mmCIF file of C-alpha atoms and ligand atoms in Angstrom:
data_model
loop_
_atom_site.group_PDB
_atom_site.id
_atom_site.type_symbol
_atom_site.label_atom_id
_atom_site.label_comp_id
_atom_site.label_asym_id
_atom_site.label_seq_id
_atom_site.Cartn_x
_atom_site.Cartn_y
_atom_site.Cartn_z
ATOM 1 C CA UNK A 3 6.351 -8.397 22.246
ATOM 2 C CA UNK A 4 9.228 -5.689 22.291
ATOM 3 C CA UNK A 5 7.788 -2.222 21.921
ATOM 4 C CA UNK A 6 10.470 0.064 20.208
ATOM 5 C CA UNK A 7 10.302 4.361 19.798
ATOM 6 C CA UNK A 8 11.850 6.155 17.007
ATOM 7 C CA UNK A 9 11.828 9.869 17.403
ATOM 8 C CA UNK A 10 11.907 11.741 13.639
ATOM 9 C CA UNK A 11 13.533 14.854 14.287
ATOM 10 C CA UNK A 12 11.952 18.040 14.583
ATOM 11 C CA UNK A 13 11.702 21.364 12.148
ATOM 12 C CA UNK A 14 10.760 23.519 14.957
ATOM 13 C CA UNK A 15 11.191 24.294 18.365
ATOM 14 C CA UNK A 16 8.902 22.650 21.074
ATOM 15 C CA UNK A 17 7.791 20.006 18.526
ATOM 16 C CA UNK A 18 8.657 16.389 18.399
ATOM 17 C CA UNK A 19 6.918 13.091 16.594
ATOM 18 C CA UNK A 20 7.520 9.623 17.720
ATOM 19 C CA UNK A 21 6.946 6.732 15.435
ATOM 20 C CA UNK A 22 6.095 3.264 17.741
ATOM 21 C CA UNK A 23 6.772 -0.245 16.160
ATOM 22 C CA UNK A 24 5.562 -3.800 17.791
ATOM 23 C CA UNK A 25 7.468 -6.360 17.387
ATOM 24 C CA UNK A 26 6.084 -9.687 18.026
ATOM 25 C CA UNK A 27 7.564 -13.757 17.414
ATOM 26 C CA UNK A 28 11.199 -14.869 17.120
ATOM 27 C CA UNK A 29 13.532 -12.412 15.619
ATOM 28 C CA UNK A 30 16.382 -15.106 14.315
ATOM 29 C CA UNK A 31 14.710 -17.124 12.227
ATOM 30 C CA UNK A 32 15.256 -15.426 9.255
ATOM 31 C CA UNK A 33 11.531 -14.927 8.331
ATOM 32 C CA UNK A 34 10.229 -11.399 9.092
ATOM 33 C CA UNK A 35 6.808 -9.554 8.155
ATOM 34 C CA UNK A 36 6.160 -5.750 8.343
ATOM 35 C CA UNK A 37 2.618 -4.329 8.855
ATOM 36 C CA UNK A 38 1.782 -0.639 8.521
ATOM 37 C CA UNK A 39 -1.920 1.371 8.446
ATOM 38 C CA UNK A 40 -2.340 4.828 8.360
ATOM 39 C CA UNK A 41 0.755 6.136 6.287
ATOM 40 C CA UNK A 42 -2.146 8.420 4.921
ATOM 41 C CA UNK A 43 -3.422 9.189 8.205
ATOM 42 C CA UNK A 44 -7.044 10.050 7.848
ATOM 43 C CA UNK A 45 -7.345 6.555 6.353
ATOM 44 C CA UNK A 46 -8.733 5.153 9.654
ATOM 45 C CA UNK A 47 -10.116 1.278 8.705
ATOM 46 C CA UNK A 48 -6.208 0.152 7.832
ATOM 47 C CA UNK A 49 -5.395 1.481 10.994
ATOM 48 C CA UNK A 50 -8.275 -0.347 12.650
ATOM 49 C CA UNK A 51 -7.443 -3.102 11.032
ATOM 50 C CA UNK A 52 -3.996 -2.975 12.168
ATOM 51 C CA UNK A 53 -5.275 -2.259 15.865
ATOM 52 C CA UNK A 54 -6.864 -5.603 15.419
ATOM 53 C CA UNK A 55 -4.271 -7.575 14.502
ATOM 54 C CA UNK A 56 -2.068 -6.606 17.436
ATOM 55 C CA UNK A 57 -4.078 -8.355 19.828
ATOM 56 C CA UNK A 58 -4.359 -11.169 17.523
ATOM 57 C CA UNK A 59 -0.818 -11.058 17.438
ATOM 58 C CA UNK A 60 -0.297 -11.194 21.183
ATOM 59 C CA UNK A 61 -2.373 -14.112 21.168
ATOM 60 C CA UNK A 62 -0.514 -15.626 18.560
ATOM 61 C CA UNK A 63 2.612 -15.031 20.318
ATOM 62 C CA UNK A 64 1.267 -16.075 23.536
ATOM 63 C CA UNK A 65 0.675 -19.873 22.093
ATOM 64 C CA UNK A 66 4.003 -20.136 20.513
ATOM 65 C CA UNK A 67 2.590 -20.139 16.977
ATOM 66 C CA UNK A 68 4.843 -17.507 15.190
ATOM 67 C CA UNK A 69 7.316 -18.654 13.177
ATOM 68 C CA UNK A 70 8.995 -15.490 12.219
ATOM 69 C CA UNK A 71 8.963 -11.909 13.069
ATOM 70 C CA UNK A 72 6.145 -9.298 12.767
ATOM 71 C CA UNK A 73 6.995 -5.750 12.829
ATOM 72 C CA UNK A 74 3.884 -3.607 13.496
ATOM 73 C CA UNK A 75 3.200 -0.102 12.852
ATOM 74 C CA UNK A 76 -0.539 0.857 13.537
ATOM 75 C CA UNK A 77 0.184 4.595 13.448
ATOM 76 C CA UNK A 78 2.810 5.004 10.729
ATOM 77 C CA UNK A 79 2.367 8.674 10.224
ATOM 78 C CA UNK A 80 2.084 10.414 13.683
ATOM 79 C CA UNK A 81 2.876 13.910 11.644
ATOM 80 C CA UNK A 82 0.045 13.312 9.214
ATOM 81 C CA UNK A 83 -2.315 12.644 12.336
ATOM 82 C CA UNK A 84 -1.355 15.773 14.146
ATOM 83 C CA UNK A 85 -2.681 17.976 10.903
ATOM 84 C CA UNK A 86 -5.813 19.753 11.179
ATOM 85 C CA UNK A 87 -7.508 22.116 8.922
ATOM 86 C CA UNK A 88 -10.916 23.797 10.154
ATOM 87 C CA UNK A 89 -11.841 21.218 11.947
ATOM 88 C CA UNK A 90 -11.276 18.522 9.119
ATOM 89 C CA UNK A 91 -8.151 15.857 9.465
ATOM 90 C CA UNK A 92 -5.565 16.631 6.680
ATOM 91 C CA UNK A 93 -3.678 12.632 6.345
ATOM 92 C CA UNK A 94 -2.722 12.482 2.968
ATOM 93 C CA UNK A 95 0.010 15.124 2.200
ATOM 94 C CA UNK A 96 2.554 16.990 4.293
ATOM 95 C CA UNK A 97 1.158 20.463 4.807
ATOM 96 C CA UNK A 98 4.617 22.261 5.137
ATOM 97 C CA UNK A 99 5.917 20.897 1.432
ATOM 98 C CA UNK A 100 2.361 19.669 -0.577
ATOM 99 C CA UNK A 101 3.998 16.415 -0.618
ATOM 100 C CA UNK A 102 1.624 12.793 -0.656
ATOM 101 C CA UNK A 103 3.274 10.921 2.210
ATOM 102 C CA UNK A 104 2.937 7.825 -0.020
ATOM 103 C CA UNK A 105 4.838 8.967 -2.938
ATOM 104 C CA UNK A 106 8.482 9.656 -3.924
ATOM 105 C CA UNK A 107 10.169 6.831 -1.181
ATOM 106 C CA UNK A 108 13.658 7.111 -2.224
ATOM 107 C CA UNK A 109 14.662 4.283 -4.719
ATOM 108 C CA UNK A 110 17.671 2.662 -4.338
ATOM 109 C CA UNK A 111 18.657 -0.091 -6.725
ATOM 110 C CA UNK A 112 21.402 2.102 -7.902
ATOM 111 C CA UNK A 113 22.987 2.424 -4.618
ATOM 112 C CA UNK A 114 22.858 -0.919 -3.404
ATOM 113 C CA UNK A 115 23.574 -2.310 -7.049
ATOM 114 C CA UNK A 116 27.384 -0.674 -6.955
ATOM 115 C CA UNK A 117 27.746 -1.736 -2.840
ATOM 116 C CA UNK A 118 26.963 -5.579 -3.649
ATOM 117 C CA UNK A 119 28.606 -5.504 -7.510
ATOM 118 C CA UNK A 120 30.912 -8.776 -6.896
ATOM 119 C CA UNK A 121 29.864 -9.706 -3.600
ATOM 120 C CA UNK A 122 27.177 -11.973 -5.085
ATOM 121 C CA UNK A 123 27.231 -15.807 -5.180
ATOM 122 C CA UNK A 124 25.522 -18.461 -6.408
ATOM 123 C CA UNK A 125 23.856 -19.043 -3.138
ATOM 124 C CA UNK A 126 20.680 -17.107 -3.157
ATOM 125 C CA UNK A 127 19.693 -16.875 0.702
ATOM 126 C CA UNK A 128 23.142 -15.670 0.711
ATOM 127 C CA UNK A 129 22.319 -12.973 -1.570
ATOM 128 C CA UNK A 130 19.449 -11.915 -0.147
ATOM 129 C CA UNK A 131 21.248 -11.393 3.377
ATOM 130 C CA UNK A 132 24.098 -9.277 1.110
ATOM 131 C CA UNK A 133 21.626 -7.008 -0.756
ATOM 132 C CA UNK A 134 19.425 -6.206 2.728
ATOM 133 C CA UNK A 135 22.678 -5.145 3.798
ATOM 134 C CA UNK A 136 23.439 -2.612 1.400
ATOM 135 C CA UNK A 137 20.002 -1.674 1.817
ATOM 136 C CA UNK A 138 20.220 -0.819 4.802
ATOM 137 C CA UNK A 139 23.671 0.569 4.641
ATOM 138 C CA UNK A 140 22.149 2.852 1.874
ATOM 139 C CA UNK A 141 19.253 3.808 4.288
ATOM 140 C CA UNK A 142 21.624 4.758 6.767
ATOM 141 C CA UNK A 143 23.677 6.677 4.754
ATOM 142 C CA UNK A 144 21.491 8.887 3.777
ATOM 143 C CA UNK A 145 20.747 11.991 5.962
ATOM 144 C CA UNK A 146 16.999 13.359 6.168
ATOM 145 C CA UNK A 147 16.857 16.853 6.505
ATOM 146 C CA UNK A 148 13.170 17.284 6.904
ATOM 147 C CA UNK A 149 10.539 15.425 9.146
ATOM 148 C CA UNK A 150 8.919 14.154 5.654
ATOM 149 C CA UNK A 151 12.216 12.371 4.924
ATOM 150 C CA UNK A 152 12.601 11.041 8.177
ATOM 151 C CA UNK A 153 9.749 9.279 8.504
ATOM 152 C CA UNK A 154 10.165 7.911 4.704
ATOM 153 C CA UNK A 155 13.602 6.859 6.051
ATOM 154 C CA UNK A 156 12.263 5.242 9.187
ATOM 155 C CA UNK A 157 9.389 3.248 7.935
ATOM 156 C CA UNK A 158 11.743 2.046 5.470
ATOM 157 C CA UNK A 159 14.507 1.146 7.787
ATOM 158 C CA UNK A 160 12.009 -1.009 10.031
ATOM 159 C CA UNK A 161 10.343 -2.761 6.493
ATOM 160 C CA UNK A 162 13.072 -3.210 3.841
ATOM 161 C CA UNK A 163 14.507 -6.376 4.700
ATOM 162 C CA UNK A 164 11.044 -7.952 5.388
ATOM 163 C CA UNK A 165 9.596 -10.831 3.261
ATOM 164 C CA UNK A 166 6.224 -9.539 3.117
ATOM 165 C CA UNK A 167 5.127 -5.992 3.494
ATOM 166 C CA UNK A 168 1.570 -4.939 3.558
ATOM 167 C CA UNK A 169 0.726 -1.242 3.534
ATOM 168 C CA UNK A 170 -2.921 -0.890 5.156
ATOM 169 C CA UNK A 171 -4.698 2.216 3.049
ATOM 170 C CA UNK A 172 -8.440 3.381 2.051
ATOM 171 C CA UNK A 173 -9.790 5.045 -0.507
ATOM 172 C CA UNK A 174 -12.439 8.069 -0.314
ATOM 173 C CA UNK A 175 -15.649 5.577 -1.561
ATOM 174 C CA UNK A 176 -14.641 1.796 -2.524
ATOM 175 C CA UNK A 177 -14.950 -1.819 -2.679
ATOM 176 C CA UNK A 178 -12.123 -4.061 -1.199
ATOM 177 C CA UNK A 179 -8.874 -3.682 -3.367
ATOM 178 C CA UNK A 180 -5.465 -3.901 -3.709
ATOM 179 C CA UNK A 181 -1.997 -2.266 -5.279
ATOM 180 C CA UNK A 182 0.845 -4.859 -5.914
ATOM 181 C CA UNK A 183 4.334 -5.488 -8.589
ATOM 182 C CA UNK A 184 2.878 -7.527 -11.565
ATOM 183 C CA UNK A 185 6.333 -9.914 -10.918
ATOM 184 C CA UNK A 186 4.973 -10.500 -7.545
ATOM 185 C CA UNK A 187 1.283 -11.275 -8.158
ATOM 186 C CA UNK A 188 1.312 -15.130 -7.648
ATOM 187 C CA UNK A 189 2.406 -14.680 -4.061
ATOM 188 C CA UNK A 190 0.323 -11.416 -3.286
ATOM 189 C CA UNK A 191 -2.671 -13.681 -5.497
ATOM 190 C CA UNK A 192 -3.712 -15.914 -1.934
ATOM 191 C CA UNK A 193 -3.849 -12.638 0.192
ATOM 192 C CA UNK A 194 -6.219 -11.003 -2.480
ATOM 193 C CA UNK A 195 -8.805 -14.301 -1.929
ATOM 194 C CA UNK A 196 -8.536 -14.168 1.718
ATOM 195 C CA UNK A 197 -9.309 -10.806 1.410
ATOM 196 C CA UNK A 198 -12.466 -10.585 -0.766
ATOM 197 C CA UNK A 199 -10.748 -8.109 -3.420
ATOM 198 C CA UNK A 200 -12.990 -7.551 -5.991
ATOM 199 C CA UNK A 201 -9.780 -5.841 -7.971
ATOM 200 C CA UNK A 202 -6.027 -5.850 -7.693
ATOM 201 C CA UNK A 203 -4.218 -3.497 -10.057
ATOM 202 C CA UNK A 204 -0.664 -4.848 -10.741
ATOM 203 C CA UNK A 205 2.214 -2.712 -12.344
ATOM 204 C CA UNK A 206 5.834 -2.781 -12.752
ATOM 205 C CA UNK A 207 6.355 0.487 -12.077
ATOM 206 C CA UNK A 208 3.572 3.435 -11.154
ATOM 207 C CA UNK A 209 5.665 5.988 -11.721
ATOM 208 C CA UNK A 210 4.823 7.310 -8.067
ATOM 209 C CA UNK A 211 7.817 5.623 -6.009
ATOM 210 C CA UNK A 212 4.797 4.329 -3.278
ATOM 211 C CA UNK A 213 6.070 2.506 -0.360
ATOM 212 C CA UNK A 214 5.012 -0.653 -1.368
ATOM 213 C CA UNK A 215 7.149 -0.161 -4.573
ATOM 214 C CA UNK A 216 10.216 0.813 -2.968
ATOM 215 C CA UNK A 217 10.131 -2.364 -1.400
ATOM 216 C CA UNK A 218 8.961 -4.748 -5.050
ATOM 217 C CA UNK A 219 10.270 -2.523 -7.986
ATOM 218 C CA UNK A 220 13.543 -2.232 -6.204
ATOM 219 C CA UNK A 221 13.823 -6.171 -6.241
ATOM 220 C CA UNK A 222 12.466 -6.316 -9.363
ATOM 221 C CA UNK A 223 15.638 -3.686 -10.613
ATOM 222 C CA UNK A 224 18.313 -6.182 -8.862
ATOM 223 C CA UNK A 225 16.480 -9.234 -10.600
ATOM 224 C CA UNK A 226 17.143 -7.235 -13.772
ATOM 225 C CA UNK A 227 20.675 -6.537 -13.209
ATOM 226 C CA UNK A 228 22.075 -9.806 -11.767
ATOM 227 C CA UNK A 229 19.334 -12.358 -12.698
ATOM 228 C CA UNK A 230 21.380 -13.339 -15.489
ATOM 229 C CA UNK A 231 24.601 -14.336 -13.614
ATOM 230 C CA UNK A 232 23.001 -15.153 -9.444
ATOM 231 C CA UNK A 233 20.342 -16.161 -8.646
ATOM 232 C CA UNK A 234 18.207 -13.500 -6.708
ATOM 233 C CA UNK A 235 15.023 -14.191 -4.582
ATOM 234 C CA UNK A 236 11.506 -12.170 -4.749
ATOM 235 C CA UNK A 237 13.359 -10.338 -1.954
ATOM 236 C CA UNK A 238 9.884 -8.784 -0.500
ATOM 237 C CA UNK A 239 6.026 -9.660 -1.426
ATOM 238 C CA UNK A 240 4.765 -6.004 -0.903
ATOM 239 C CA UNK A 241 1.383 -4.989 -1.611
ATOM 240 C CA UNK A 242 -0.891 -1.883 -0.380
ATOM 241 C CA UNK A 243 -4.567 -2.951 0.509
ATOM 242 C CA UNK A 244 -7.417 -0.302 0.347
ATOM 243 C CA UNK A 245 -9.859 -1.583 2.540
ATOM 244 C CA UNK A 246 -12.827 0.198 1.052
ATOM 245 C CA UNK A 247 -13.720 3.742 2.233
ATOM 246 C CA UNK A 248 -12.736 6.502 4.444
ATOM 247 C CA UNK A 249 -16.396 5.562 6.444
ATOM 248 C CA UNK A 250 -16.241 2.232 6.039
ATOM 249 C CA UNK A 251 -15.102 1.632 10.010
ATOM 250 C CA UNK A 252 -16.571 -0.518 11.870
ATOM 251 C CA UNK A 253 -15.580 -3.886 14.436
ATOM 252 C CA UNK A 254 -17.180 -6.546 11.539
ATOM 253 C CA UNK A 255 -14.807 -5.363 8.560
ATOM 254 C CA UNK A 256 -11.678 -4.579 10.636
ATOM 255 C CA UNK A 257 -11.781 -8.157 11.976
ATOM 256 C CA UNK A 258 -13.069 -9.958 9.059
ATOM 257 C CA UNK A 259 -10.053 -8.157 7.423
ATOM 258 C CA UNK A 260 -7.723 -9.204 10.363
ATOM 259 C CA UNK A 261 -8.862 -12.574 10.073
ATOM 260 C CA UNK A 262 -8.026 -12.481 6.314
ATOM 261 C CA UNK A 263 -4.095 -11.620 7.038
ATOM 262 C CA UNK A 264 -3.664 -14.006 9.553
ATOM 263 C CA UNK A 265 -5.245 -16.523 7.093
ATOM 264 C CA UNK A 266 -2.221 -15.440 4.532
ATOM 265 C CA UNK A 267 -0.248 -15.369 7.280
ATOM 266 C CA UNK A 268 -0.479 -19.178 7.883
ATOM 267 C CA UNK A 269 -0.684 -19.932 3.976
ATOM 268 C CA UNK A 270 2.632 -18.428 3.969
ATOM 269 C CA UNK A 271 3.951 -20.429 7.344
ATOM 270 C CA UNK A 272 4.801 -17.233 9.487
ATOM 271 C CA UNK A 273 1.894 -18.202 11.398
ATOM 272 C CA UNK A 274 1.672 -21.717 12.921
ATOM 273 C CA UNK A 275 -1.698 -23.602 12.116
ATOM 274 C CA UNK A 276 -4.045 -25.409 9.657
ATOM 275 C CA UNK A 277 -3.954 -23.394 5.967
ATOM 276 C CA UNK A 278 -7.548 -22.335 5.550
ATOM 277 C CA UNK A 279 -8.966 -22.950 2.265
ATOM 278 C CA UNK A 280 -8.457 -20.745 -0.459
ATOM 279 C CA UNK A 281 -11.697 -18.858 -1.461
ATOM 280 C CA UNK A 282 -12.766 -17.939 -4.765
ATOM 281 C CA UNK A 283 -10.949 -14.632 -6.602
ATOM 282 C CA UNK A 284 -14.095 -11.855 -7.132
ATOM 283 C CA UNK A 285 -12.115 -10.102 -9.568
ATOM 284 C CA UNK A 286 -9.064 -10.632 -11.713
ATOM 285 C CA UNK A 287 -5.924 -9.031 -11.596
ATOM 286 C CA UNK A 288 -5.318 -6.138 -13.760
ATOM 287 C CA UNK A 289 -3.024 -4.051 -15.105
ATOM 288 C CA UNK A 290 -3.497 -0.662 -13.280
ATOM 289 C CA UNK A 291 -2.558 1.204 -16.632
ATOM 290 C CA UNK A 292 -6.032 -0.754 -17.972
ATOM 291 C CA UNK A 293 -8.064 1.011 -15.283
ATOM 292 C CA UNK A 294 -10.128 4.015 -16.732
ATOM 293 C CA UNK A 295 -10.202 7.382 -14.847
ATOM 294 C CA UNK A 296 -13.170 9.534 -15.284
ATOM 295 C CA UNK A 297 -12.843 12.840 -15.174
ATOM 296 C CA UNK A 298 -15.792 15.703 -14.599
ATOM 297 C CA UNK A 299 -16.387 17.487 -17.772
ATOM 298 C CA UNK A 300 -17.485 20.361 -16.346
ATOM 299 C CA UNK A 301 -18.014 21.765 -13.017
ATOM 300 C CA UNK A 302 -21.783 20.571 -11.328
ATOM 301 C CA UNK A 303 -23.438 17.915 -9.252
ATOM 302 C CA UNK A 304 -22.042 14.493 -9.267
ATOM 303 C CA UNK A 305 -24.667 11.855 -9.643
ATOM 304 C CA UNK A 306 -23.411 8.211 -9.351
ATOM 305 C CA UNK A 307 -25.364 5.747 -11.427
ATOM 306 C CA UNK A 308 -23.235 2.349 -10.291
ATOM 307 C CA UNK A 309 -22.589 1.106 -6.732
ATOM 308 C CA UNK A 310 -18.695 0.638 -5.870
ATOM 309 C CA UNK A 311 -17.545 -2.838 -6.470
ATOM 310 C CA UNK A 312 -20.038 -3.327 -8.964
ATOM 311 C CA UNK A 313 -18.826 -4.408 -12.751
ATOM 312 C CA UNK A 314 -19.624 -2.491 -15.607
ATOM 313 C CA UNK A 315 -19.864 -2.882 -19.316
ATOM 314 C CA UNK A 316 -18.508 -1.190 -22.042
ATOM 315 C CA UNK A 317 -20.762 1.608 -22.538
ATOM 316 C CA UNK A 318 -22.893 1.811 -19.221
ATOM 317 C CA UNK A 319 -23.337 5.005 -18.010
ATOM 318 C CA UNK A 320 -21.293 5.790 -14.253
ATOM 319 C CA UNK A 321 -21.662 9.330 -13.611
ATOM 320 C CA UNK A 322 -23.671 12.457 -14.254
ATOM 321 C CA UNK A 323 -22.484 15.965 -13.607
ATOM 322 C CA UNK A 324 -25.395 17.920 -13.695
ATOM 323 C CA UNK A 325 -24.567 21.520 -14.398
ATOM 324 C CA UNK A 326 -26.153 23.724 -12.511
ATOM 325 C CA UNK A 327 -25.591 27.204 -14.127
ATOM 326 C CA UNK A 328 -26.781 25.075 -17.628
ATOM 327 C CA UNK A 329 -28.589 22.650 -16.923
ATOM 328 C CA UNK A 330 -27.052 20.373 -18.847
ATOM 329 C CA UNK A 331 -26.544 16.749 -18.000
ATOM 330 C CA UNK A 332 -23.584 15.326 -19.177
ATOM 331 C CA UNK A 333 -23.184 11.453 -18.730
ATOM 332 C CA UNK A 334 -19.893 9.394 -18.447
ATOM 333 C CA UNK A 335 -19.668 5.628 -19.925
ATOM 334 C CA UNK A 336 -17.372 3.624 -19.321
ATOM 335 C CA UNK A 337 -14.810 2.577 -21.780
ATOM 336 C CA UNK A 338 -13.500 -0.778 -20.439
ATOM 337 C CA UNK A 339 -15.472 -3.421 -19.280
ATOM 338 C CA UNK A 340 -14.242 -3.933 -15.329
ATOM 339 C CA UNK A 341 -14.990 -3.004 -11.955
ATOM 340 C CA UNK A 342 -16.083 0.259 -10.348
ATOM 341 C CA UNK A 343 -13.335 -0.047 -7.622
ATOM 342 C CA UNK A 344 -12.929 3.288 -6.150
ATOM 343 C CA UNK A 345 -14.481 7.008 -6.332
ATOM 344 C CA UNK A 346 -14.623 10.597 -5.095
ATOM 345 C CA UNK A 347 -16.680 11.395 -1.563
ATOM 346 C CA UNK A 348 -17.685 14.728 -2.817
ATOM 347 C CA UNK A 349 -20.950 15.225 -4.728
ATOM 348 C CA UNK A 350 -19.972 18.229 -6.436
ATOM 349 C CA UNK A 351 -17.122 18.524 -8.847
ATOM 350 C CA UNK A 352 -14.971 21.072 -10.500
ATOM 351 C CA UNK A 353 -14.312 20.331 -14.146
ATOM 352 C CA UNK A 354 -11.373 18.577 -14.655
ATOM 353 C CA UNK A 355 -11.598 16.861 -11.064
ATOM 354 C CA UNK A 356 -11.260 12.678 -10.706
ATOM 355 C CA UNK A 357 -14.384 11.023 -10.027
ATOM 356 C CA UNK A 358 -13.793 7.524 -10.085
ATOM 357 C CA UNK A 359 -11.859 4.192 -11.681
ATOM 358 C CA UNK A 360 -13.300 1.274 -13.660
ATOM 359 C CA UNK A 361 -10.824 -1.829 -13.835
ATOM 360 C CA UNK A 362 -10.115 -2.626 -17.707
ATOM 361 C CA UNK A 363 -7.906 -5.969 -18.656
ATOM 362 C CA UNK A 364 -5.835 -4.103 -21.883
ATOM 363 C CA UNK A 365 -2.633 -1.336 -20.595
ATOM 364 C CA UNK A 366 -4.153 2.022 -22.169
ATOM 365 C CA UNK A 367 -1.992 4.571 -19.768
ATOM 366 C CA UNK A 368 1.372 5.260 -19.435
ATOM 367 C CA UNK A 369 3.319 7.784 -17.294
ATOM 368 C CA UNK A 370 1.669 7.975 -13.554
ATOM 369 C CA UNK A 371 -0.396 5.687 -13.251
ATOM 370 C CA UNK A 372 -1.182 7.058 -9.709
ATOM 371 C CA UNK A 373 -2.984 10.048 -8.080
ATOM 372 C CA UNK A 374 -0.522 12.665 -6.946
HETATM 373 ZN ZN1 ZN B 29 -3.787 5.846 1.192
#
């Protein structure tokens, strides 16, 4: 295992962040995996769960049975970790600039489109190789001038010319599920099993430029552009898991979990060793501009009347919000028929605020499909 330090450059005096990646296996064989958890930093199972897997990894290692490289970051947001407000861990956004350190990764099919125009073949390994070098080239080129930026560039720098990336996340109150490109989803489709996902919500394109997007809507862009004329590979199976809630830490989960990427690990051959068998799906794929977002009517108490990870029908009630200043009860049905995947920690609301998401099989948004 080589362990490397990238320093993201300070905004002020006396202050510095460091950014550690682990790399473990062979680094020439042309196979590499990246690994992230905590990109939102007070999402602490993914980086459990990442903790995990290192000294699986070293094991792994240790007996000879990686095939390729795996690039590990368990902390990938060392500024998010260092913010504090009253006492209560701020992970999500940059409090200097409001930003969501998952959104707005800077997309770069245009870039690397014009540096590889004509240097394409009919040789796709050979085309992968040319396009992760204008990647990177791109990367490189382009000169952060915050800490924010920095750290986009240098997570992407150590991930973009990795087969597979998987982004380790949480939500606030949820059942096992994942984010991943609908072009992707028969690759990402083996992890989801392994993982007990009870949804995965594909799309093209979020509209929120997340990391894992970067990596799989930027491939998708070059498939669209030179498909025609080269041939050009998947480039990068990325996909961002949300394993279940911020609370939802504990030794069983982050191993089971652990155990579950190692198992897709070895389906996919970067890890030497007998394929386990492929478990039943709990929940189909999904368009994520199918899922239905609830929204409090008014401000009040929030009452949940399903469980997270349970499926609902059309029609079923989900949530009260219980005004208090009224008394009036107002109760939310659901619209699709799907799974209650994810919802709000709080148990009182403002009107207007996001309570929760039910999966739903038909597209009914457009635009964002993300949170901000
Ligand atoms: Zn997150």
């Amino acid at each position: 295992m080589n362990l490397s330090l990238h320093t993201l450059p300070h905004t002020s005096d006396g202050a510095a962040y460091e950014l550690t990646s682990l790399h473990f296996g062979p680094a020439d064989t042309g196979r590499k995996v990246y690994i992230q958890g905590g990109l939102h930093a007070d999402e602490t199972p993914g980086i459990l769960v990442a903790v995990t897997l290192e000294q699986q990894l070293r094991e792994l290692e240790a007996a000879g049975k990686l095939r390729g490289e795996v690039v590990l970051v368990s902390a990938a947001n060392p500024v998010g970790l260092s913010q504090w407000v009253m006492g209560a861990p701020i992970g999500r956004f940059d409090l200097s600039s409001g930003r969501n350190f998952n959104r707005d990764y800077p997309m770069l099919a245009d870039q690397i489109a014009e540096a590889v125009d004509g240097k394409l073949t009919q040789d796709s390994a050979q085309n992968l190789a040319v396009i992760r070098g204008a990647w990177r080239a791109a990367l490189l080129h382009r000169e952060p001038s915050t800490t924010f930026d920095a750290l986009q560039r240098s997570l992407m720098l150590l991930s973009h010319d990795a087969d597979i990336v998987l982004d380790l996340h949480c939500s606030r109150e949820a059942a096992m599920h994942l984010y991943t490109g609908e072009a992707i989803w028969p690759r990402v489709e083996p992890l989801a099993r392994y993982l007990g996902a009870v949804a995965s919500l594909l799309a093209l394109d979020s509209g929120g430029r997340s990391f894992d997007e970067a990596h799989s809507f930027t491939w998708w862009q070059l498939l669209e552009r030179f498909g025609r004329d080269f041939p050009i590979p998947d480039g990068s199976i990325a996909v961002t898991v949300e394993h279940r809630g911020q609370r939802d830490v504990s030794y069983e989960l982050a191993r089971q979990d652990a155990d579950a990427i190692i198992a897709y690990l070895t389906h996919q051959q970067i890890v030497d060793g007998p394929v386990a068998p492929l478990p039943d799906l709990l929940g189909p794929a999904t368009p994520l501009a199918g899922s239905e977002q609830f929204r409090a009517p008014s401000s009040g108490i929030l009452i949940h009347r399903v469980k997270v990870g349970e499926t609902v029908d059309i029609g079923q009630p989900v949530f009260d919000v219980l005004d208090t200043a009224s008394g009036q009860c107002t109760t939310l049905q659901s619209h699709t028929q799907g799974v209650l995947y994810m919802r709000r920690d709080v148990r009182y609301v403002r009107a207007g605020d996001p309570l929760g998401r039910v999966t739903g099989a038909v597209a009914q948004r457009a635009g964002m499909l993300l949170s901000a």
